[in-house]
Amino acid sequence: MSYQNLIDFSVHPSDVDRFDNKWEGLKEYINTKELDGVELLIGYDHPSDEIPKEVVKSIHLPFWVTWLDVWRKGEEAAKYYFPDVNNDYLQFCCGGRNASEMVQTQKKLWENASLFNPAHAVIHAAHVELDHAFSRDFTYKNTEVSSNLAEMLNRTAQEFTDGEPPVTLAIENLWWPGLDLLFPAEVDDFAGRLEFSNWNVLLDTGHLMNTNPALRCEDEAIDFVLDRISRLSKDVQAKIKSLHLNCSLSGEYQLKQIQNGFPQDWEKLTHREKYSAARKHVLQIDQHLPFQSERVKEIIAEVQPEIVVHEFITKDMDEFTEKLEVQRNNLM
C-alpha cells in the first residue's frame, strides 16, 4: 500500500543545527533519503519564513503536560502548580493562566499550523502532574481528561467562523490519563463529544506499548498493538489516518521506577527542576526505537495509514539515519 514516509523534526535549534546549512540541509536530507517530508513540531512564535514549507507535510503542536486544573480553576490553579515560573513558561506548560487564555493560545497554534497547509496538526490527548509521572497516583481518570480536552477543542473550534479548525486535528494517544486507546467505550465517548468534523486519530505505537509494562519483546508488543486496534469500534478504526511508528519496550524500567519512587530530594526541587527530571524519566519510558522485526508490516496492513512518521530519539543525524534505515528495511 502507498503512504507518505515522514520523519519528525522541530523548529528548535537542537534540530535545525544538526545540518551545517540549516533548513537547506534538511531539504537535501529529505531528497537523498527519498522521503516525502517532515512532521514539524512548531513553537508559539509565528513560523519563520526560512522554513521550507514544501517539505512540511504534518505539524505537531506544542504539548501541554499539566493543564487540566488550570483549565477548570484558572489562576488559582496556575499559581499553585507554577509558583516559581513566569507567564512565558506558564504558557509553555499549559497555554495560559485560565481557560480563556488557553483557548486563544490554542487558536493561534491552529492558525500557525494552517500556514503550512499540512495534512493535519497533531495534538496530545493527556494530562499528568509531575509528581504523578513517578507515583502513578493520578488525580484524574481517562474520561475526565478526555471530556475536558473535548470541551477545550470545541471552544477553540467555535472561535472560527464555520466552527471548524482551520487544519485537521490528529488526536494522539499517550499512556498517561487521557486517550490511551485501551478502552473502546472511552474512545467512543470522546469522539461523540467533539462538535466539529475536521479531526482524526494518530496512533503512536510506542505510546500504546508503554501502557503495558509486561511486554518484553517485539512479537509481544506487535501482538498487543494489533489486539488493541481490533477492539476499537469500526468508526474509530476508520479515523486512524496516521502513525507515529516506533517501538518501546520499557516495562522493566517502569516497574523498577515504581518501586524506587521519587528522585532524591524531589520536594526540594523547583518546578523547572522537577520538569527536567520528569522529562528525563519520560524519555526512559518512551524509547522511540526502530522496529527490528518485519512483523511491523502487520501494523501497517491493519491500519492502512495515509502517513507514517518515523519518530526516533537520537543525538545526531547519523544515528537517526541508522535507525531510519533499520525500520524502513523492515517495511519493505
Short mmCIF file of C-alpha atoms in Angstrom, two decimals:
data_model
loop_
_atom_site.label_atom_id
_atom_site.label_comp_id
_atom_site.label_asym_id
_atom_site.label_seq_id
_atom_site.Cartn_x
_atom_site.Cartn_y
_atom_site.Cartn_z
CA MET A 1 0.00 0.00 0.00
CA SER A 2 1.01 3.61 -0.52
CA TYR A 3 1.59 6.10 2.28
CA GLN A 4 3.75 9.14 2.92
CA ASN A 5 7.04 8.50 4.74
CA LEU A 6 7.86 11.39 7.07
CA ILE A 7 10.43 11.98 9.78
CA ASP A 8 9.97 14.04 12.93
CA PHE A 9 11.73 17.40 13.14
CA SER A 10 11.27 20.65 15.06
CA VAL A 11 11.92 24.37 14.87
CA HIS A 12 14.19 24.10 17.92
CA PRO A 13 17.87 24.90 17.27
CA SER A 14 18.84 21.45 18.60
CA ASP A 15 17.25 20.02 15.45
CA VAL A 16 17.94 22.79 12.93
CA ASP A 17 21.63 22.91 13.89
CA ARG A 18 22.05 19.24 13.00
CA PHE A 19 22.69 20.46 9.47
CA ASP A 20 25.53 22.86 8.64
CA ASN A 21 23.29 24.69 6.20
CA LYS A 22 20.21 24.56 8.44
CA TRP A 23 16.91 24.23 6.57
CA GLU A 24 18.60 23.71 3.20
CA GLY A 25 20.40 20.77 4.75
CA LEU A 26 17.07 19.30 5.83
CA LYS A 27 15.74 19.62 2.27
CA GLU A 28 18.81 17.83 0.94
CA TYR A 29 18.39 15.06 3.52
CA ILE A 30 14.72 14.56 2.58
CA ASN A 31 15.65 14.25 -1.09
CA THR A 32 18.66 11.99 -0.51
CA LYS A 33 16.70 9.58 1.68
CA GLU A 34 13.72 9.62 -0.71
CA LEU A 35 11.33 10.74 2.00
CA ASP A 36 8.10 12.65 1.47
CA GLY A 37 8.84 15.29 4.09
CA VAL A 38 8.71 16.03 7.80
CA GLU A 39 6.30 16.32 10.66
CA LEU A 40 7.36 19.64 12.17
CA LEU A 41 6.99 20.44 15.86
CA ILE A 42 6.34 24.18 15.96
CA GLY A 43 6.60 26.64 18.84
CA TYR A 44 4.44 29.59 19.87
CA ASP A 45 6.09 32.16 17.62
CA HIS A 46 4.93 32.89 14.09
CA PRO A 47 6.72 30.37 11.84
CA SER A 48 9.95 31.61 10.30
CA ASP A 49 9.98 32.35 6.57
CA GLU A 50 13.18 30.30 6.41
CA ILE A 51 11.26 27.05 6.92
CA PRO A 52 10.82 25.30 3.53
CA LYS A 53 7.07 24.79 3.54
CA GLU A 54 7.22 22.30 0.70
CA VAL A 55 8.78 19.63 2.96
CA VAL A 56 6.35 20.17 5.86
CA LYS A 57 3.57 17.62 5.41
CA SER A 58 2.40 17.42 9.02
CA ILE A 59 2.54 19.73 12.03
CA HIS A 60 2.96 18.68 15.65
CA LEU A 61 1.53 21.24 18.04
CA PRO A 62 3.31 22.06 21.33
CA PHE A 63 2.02 19.74 24.02
CA TRP A 64 0.74 20.80 27.41
CA VAL A 65 1.67 18.47 30.23
CA THR A 66 -0.22 19.77 33.28
CA TRP A 67 -3.19 21.76 32.04
CA LEU A 68 -6.46 20.38 33.36
CA ASP A 69 -6.61 22.12 36.75
CA VAL A 70 -5.76 25.46 35.13
CA TRP A 71 -8.49 24.83 32.56
CA ARG A 72 -11.03 24.15 35.30
CA LYS A 73 -9.91 26.51 38.10
CA GLY A 74 -7.98 29.29 36.37
CA GLU A 75 -5.36 31.47 38.03
CA GLU A 76 -5.77 29.87 41.45
CA ALA A 77 -4.51 26.57 40.00
CA ALA A 78 -1.88 28.31 37.88
CA LYS A 79 -0.34 29.88 40.98
CA TYR A 80 -0.48 26.56 42.84
CA TYR A 81 1.16 24.45 40.16
CA PHE A 82 3.58 27.04 38.83
CA PRO A 83 4.54 29.25 41.81
CA ASP A 84 8.08 29.94 40.64
CA VAL A 85 7.64 30.49 36.93
CA ASN A 86 6.89 33.48 34.72
CA ASN A 87 3.98 33.85 32.30
CA ASP A 88 6.01 32.71 29.28
CA TYR A 89 6.92 29.45 30.99
CA LEU A 90 3.35 29.04 32.22
CA GLN A 91 2.14 29.29 28.63
CA PHE A 92 4.69 26.67 27.65
CA CYS A 93 3.34 24.29 30.31
CA CYS A 94 -0.39 24.74 29.86
CA GLY A 95 -1.17 27.54 27.43
CA GLY A 96 -2.19 30.30 29.80
CA ARG A 97 -3.48 31.34 33.24
CA ASN A 98 -7.10 30.39 32.61
CA ALA A 99 -9.45 28.75 30.11
CA SER A 100 -9.89 31.91 28.03
CA GLU A 101 -6.13 32.36 27.56
CA MET A 102 -5.72 28.66 26.79
CA VAL A 103 -8.35 28.85 24.04
CA GLN A 104 -6.68 31.89 22.49
CA THR A 105 -3.28 30.20 22.62
CA GLN A 106 -4.67 27.07 21.01
CA LYS A 107 -6.42 29.13 18.35
CA LYS A 108 -3.15 30.85 17.44
CA LEU A 109 -1.36 27.50 17.23
CA TRP A 110 -4.00 26.17 14.85
CA GLU A 111 -3.69 29.29 12.71
CA ASN A 112 0.10 28.99 12.62
CA ALA A 113 -0.17 25.30 11.71
CA SER A 114 -2.58 26.06 8.86
CA LEU A 115 0.04 28.31 7.21
CA PHE A 116 1.84 25.14 6.10
CA ASN A 117 -1.30 23.60 4.59
CA PRO A 118 -0.41 20.29 6.27
CA ALA A 119 -2.35 17.04 6.20
CA HIS A 120 -3.07 17.59 9.89
CA ALA A 121 -1.86 19.11 13.15
CA VAL A 122 -1.09 16.62 15.93
CA ILE A 123 -2.31 17.28 19.47
CA HIS A 124 -1.59 15.19 22.57
CA ALA A 125 -4.61 13.88 24.46
CA ALA A 126 -3.33 13.52 28.02
CA HIS A 127 -2.73 15.23 31.36
CA VAL A 128 -0.17 14.34 34.01
CA GLU A 129 1.17 16.19 37.02
CA LEU A 130 4.92 15.99 37.52
CA ASP A 131 4.63 14.11 40.82
CA HIS A 132 2.34 11.56 39.23
CA ALA A 133 4.79 10.77 36.46
CA PHE A 134 6.69 8.97 39.22
CA SER A 135 3.99 7.99 41.74
CA ARG A 136 1.26 6.96 39.24
CA ASP A 137 -1.21 8.29 41.81
CA PHE A 138 -3.23 10.19 39.22
CA THR A 139 -5.76 12.88 40.09
CA TYR A 140 -7.95 12.35 37.03
CA LYS A 141 -9.36 9.35 35.18
CA ASN A 142 -9.17 8.95 31.41
CA THR A 143 -12.75 10.10 30.96
CA GLU A 144 -12.22 13.30 32.95
CA VAL A 145 -9.18 14.24 30.87
CA SER A 146 -10.74 13.38 27.52
CA SER A 147 -14.05 15.13 28.25
CA ASN A 148 -12.25 18.32 29.28
CA LEU A 149 -9.99 18.10 26.24
CA ALA A 150 -13.06 17.78 24.03
CA GLU A 151 -14.50 20.88 25.71
CA MET A 152 -11.31 22.85 25.05
CA LEU A 153 -11.15 21.73 21.41
CA ASN A 154 -14.83 22.56 20.90
CA ARG A 155 -14.46 26.03 22.42
CA THR A 156 -11.42 26.70 20.27
CA ALA A 157 -13.17 25.49 17.12
CA GLN A 158 -16.04 27.87 17.89
CA GLU A 159 -13.57 30.75 17.58
CA PHE A 160 -13.61 30.15 13.81
CA THR A 161 -16.44 31.33 11.58
CA ASP A 162 -17.57 27.88 10.45
CA GLY A 163 -16.97 26.20 13.82
CA GLU A 164 -14.23 24.05 12.31
CA PRO A 165 -10.46 24.08 12.95
CA PRO A 166 -8.54 25.62 10.01
CA VAL A 167 -6.44 22.46 9.93
CA THR A 168 -7.40 18.83 10.54
CA LEU A 169 -6.60 17.87 14.14
CA ALA A 170 -4.89 14.50 14.63
CA ILE A 171 -5.56 13.36 18.19
CA GLU A 172 -2.59 11.36 19.53
CA ASN A 173 -2.78 8.63 22.18
CA LEU A 174 -0.49 8.62 25.22
CA TRP A 175 -0.04 6.32 28.20
CA TRP A 176 -0.94 8.95 30.81
CA PRO A 177 -4.58 9.62 31.74
CA GLY A 178 -6.45 10.71 28.64
CA LEU A 179 -6.82 8.94 25.32
CA ASP A 180 -4.75 5.76 25.82
CA LEU A 181 -6.89 3.64 23.42
CA LEU A 182 -7.22 0.81 25.93
CA PHE A 183 -10.96 1.10 26.50
CA PRO A 184 -13.07 1.35 23.31
CA ALA A 185 -16.10 2.81 25.07
CA GLU A 186 -13.98 5.69 26.40
CA VAL A 187 -12.67 6.43 22.93
CA ASP A 188 -16.19 6.40 21.51
CA ASP A 189 -17.33 8.74 24.28
CA PHE A 190 -14.54 11.19 23.46
CA ALA A 191 -15.34 11.05 19.74
CA GLY A 192 -19.01 11.69 20.48
CA ARG A 193 -18.18 14.84 22.44
CA LEU A 194 -16.40 16.56 19.55
CA GLU A 195 -18.70 19.09 17.91
CA PHE A 196 -16.65 19.53 14.73
CA SER A 197 -15.79 17.08 11.96
CA ASN A 198 -12.27 18.13 10.97
CA TRP A 199 -10.34 15.60 13.08
CA ASN A 200 -8.85 12.12 13.00
CA VAL A 201 -6.69 9.87 15.17
CA LEU A 202 -2.92 9.47 15.15
CA LEU A 203 -1.79 6.14 16.61
CA ASP A 204 1.59 6.26 18.34
CA THR A 205 2.69 2.62 18.54
CA GLY A 206 5.32 3.25 21.22
CA HIS A 207 2.85 5.13 23.42
CA LEU A 208 0.41 2.23 23.18
CA MET A 209 3.17 -0.22 24.13
CA ASN A 210 4.01 1.94 27.17
CA THR A 211 0.59 1.16 28.62
CA ASN A 212 1.63 -2.48 29.11
CA PRO A 213 4.81 -2.90 31.22
CA ALA A 214 4.52 -6.70 30.87
CA LEU A 215 5.76 -6.54 27.26
CA ARG A 216 9.28 -7.91 26.85
CA CYS A 217 9.83 -8.44 23.11
CA GLU A 218 8.70 -7.06 19.77
CA ASP A 219 6.48 -10.02 18.95
CA GLU A 220 4.52 -9.49 22.17
CA ALA A 221 4.38 -5.75 21.53
CA ILE A 222 3.15 -6.09 17.95
CA ASP A 223 0.52 -8.62 19.02
CA PHE A 224 -0.60 -6.20 21.73
CA VAL A 225 -0.89 -3.26 19.31
CA LEU A 226 -2.86 -5.33 16.80
CA ASP A 227 -5.18 -6.64 19.52
CA ARG A 228 -5.92 -3.16 20.86
CA ILE A 229 -6.61 -1.78 17.40
CA SER A 230 -9.02 -4.65 16.70
CA ARG A 231 -11.03 -3.86 19.84
CA LEU A 232 -11.74 -0.26 18.80
CA SER A 233 -15.06 0.50 17.13
CA LYS A 234 -15.10 0.45 13.34
CA ASP A 235 -15.79 4.19 13.31
CA VAL A 236 -12.69 4.91 15.39
CA GLN A 237 -10.55 2.47 13.41
CA ALA A 238 -11.55 4.37 10.26
CA LYS A 239 -10.39 7.60 11.93
CA ILE A 240 -6.79 6.32 12.34
CA LYS A 241 -5.17 8.05 9.39
CA SER A 242 -1.55 8.19 10.54
CA LEU A 243 1.10 6.51 12.66
CA HIS A 244 3.99 7.58 14.79
CA LEU A 245 5.92 4.41 14.12
CA ASN A 246 8.40 3.44 16.83
CA CYS A 247 8.97 0.67 19.34
CA SER A 248 9.11 1.00 23.12
CA LEU A 249 9.83 -1.91 25.48
CA SER A 250 10.38 -0.06 28.74
CA GLY A 251 8.35 -2.34 31.01
CA GLU A 252 11.24 -3.40 33.23
CA TYR A 253 12.29 0.24 33.72
CA GLN A 254 8.72 1.27 34.53
CA LEU A 255 8.24 -1.44 37.15
CA LYS A 256 11.60 -0.71 38.75
CA GLN A 257 10.87 3.01 38.89
CA ILE A 258 7.50 2.42 40.56
CA GLN A 259 9.36 0.55 43.30
CA ASN A 260 12.04 3.24 43.62
CA GLY A 261 9.60 6.14 43.81
CA PHE A 262 10.65 9.77 43.53
CA PRO A 263 14.12 11.07 42.65
CA GLN A 264 16.30 12.13 45.55
CA ASP A 265 15.31 15.44 47.23
CA TRP A 266 12.26 15.71 44.98
CA GLU A 267 10.34 18.02 47.32
CA LYS A 268 13.24 20.50 47.42
CA LEU A 269 13.31 20.95 43.65
CA THR A 270 11.81 23.96 41.86
CA HIS A 271 9.13 23.38 39.25
CA ARG A 272 11.68 23.79 36.46
CA GLU A 273 13.97 21.22 38.09
CA LYS A 274 11.06 18.80 38.57
CA TYR A 275 10.04 19.29 34.94
CA SER A 276 13.58 18.50 33.80
CA ALA A 277 13.73 15.36 35.97
CA ALA A 278 10.30 14.22 34.76
CA ARG A 279 11.31 14.79 31.14
CA LYS A 280 14.38 12.55 31.55
CA HIS A 281 12.16 9.95 33.20
CA VAL A 282 9.66 10.09 30.33
CA LEU A 283 12.43 9.58 27.78
CA GLN A 284 13.35 6.37 29.61
CA ILE A 285 9.75 5.17 29.32
CA ASP A 286 9.14 6.30 25.75
CA GLN A 287 12.14 4.80 23.98
CA HIS A 288 11.41 5.73 20.35
CA LEU A 289 13.34 2.75 18.94
CA PRO A 290 13.06 1.41 15.39
CA PHE A 291 11.20 -1.84 14.83
CA GLN A 292 13.66 -4.68 14.30
CA SER A 293 11.00 -7.16 13.16
CA GLU A 294 9.42 -7.44 9.73
CA ARG A 295 6.17 -8.10 11.55
CA VAL A 296 5.84 -4.32 11.84
CA LYS A 297 4.27 -4.63 8.38
CA GLU A 298 1.28 -6.24 10.08
CA ILE A 299 0.56 -2.95 11.85
CA ILE A 300 0.73 -1.09 8.55
CA ALA A 301 -1.58 -3.63 6.93
CA GLU A 302 -4.10 -3.36 9.76
CA VAL A 303 -4.19 0.44 9.97
CA GLN A 304 -3.60 1.27 6.28
CA PRO A 305 -2.34 4.75 7.18
CA GLU A 306 -2.04 7.71 4.87
CA ILE A 307 1.04 8.94 6.76
CA VAL A 308 3.81 7.12 8.62
CA VAL A 309 6.09 9.28 10.77
CA HIS A 310 9.37 7.60 11.68
CA GLU A 311 9.87 9.09 15.13
CA PHE A 312 13.14 8.41 16.98
CA ILE A 313 15.23 9.95 19.74
CA THR A 314 18.80 10.43 18.53
CA LYS A 315 21.85 12.57 19.24
CA ASP A 316 22.64 13.38 15.59
CA MET A 317 21.55 12.67 12.02
CA ASP A 318 23.96 9.76 11.64
CA GLU A 319 22.22 7.92 14.45
CA PHE A 320 18.83 8.95 13.08
CA THR A 321 19.73 7.62 9.64
CA GLU A 322 20.85 4.32 11.12
CA LYS A 323 17.55 3.85 12.93
CA LEU A 324 15.52 5.05 9.96
CA GLU A 325 17.16 2.53 7.64
CA VAL A 326 16.54 -0.33 10.09
CA GLN A 327 12.83 0.45 10.30
CA ARG A 328 12.30 1.15 6.61
CA ASN A 329 14.12 -2.03 5.62
CA ASN A 330 11.68 -3.98 7.77
CA LEU A 331 8.76 -2.34 6.00
CA MET A 332 9.88 -3.44 2.52
#
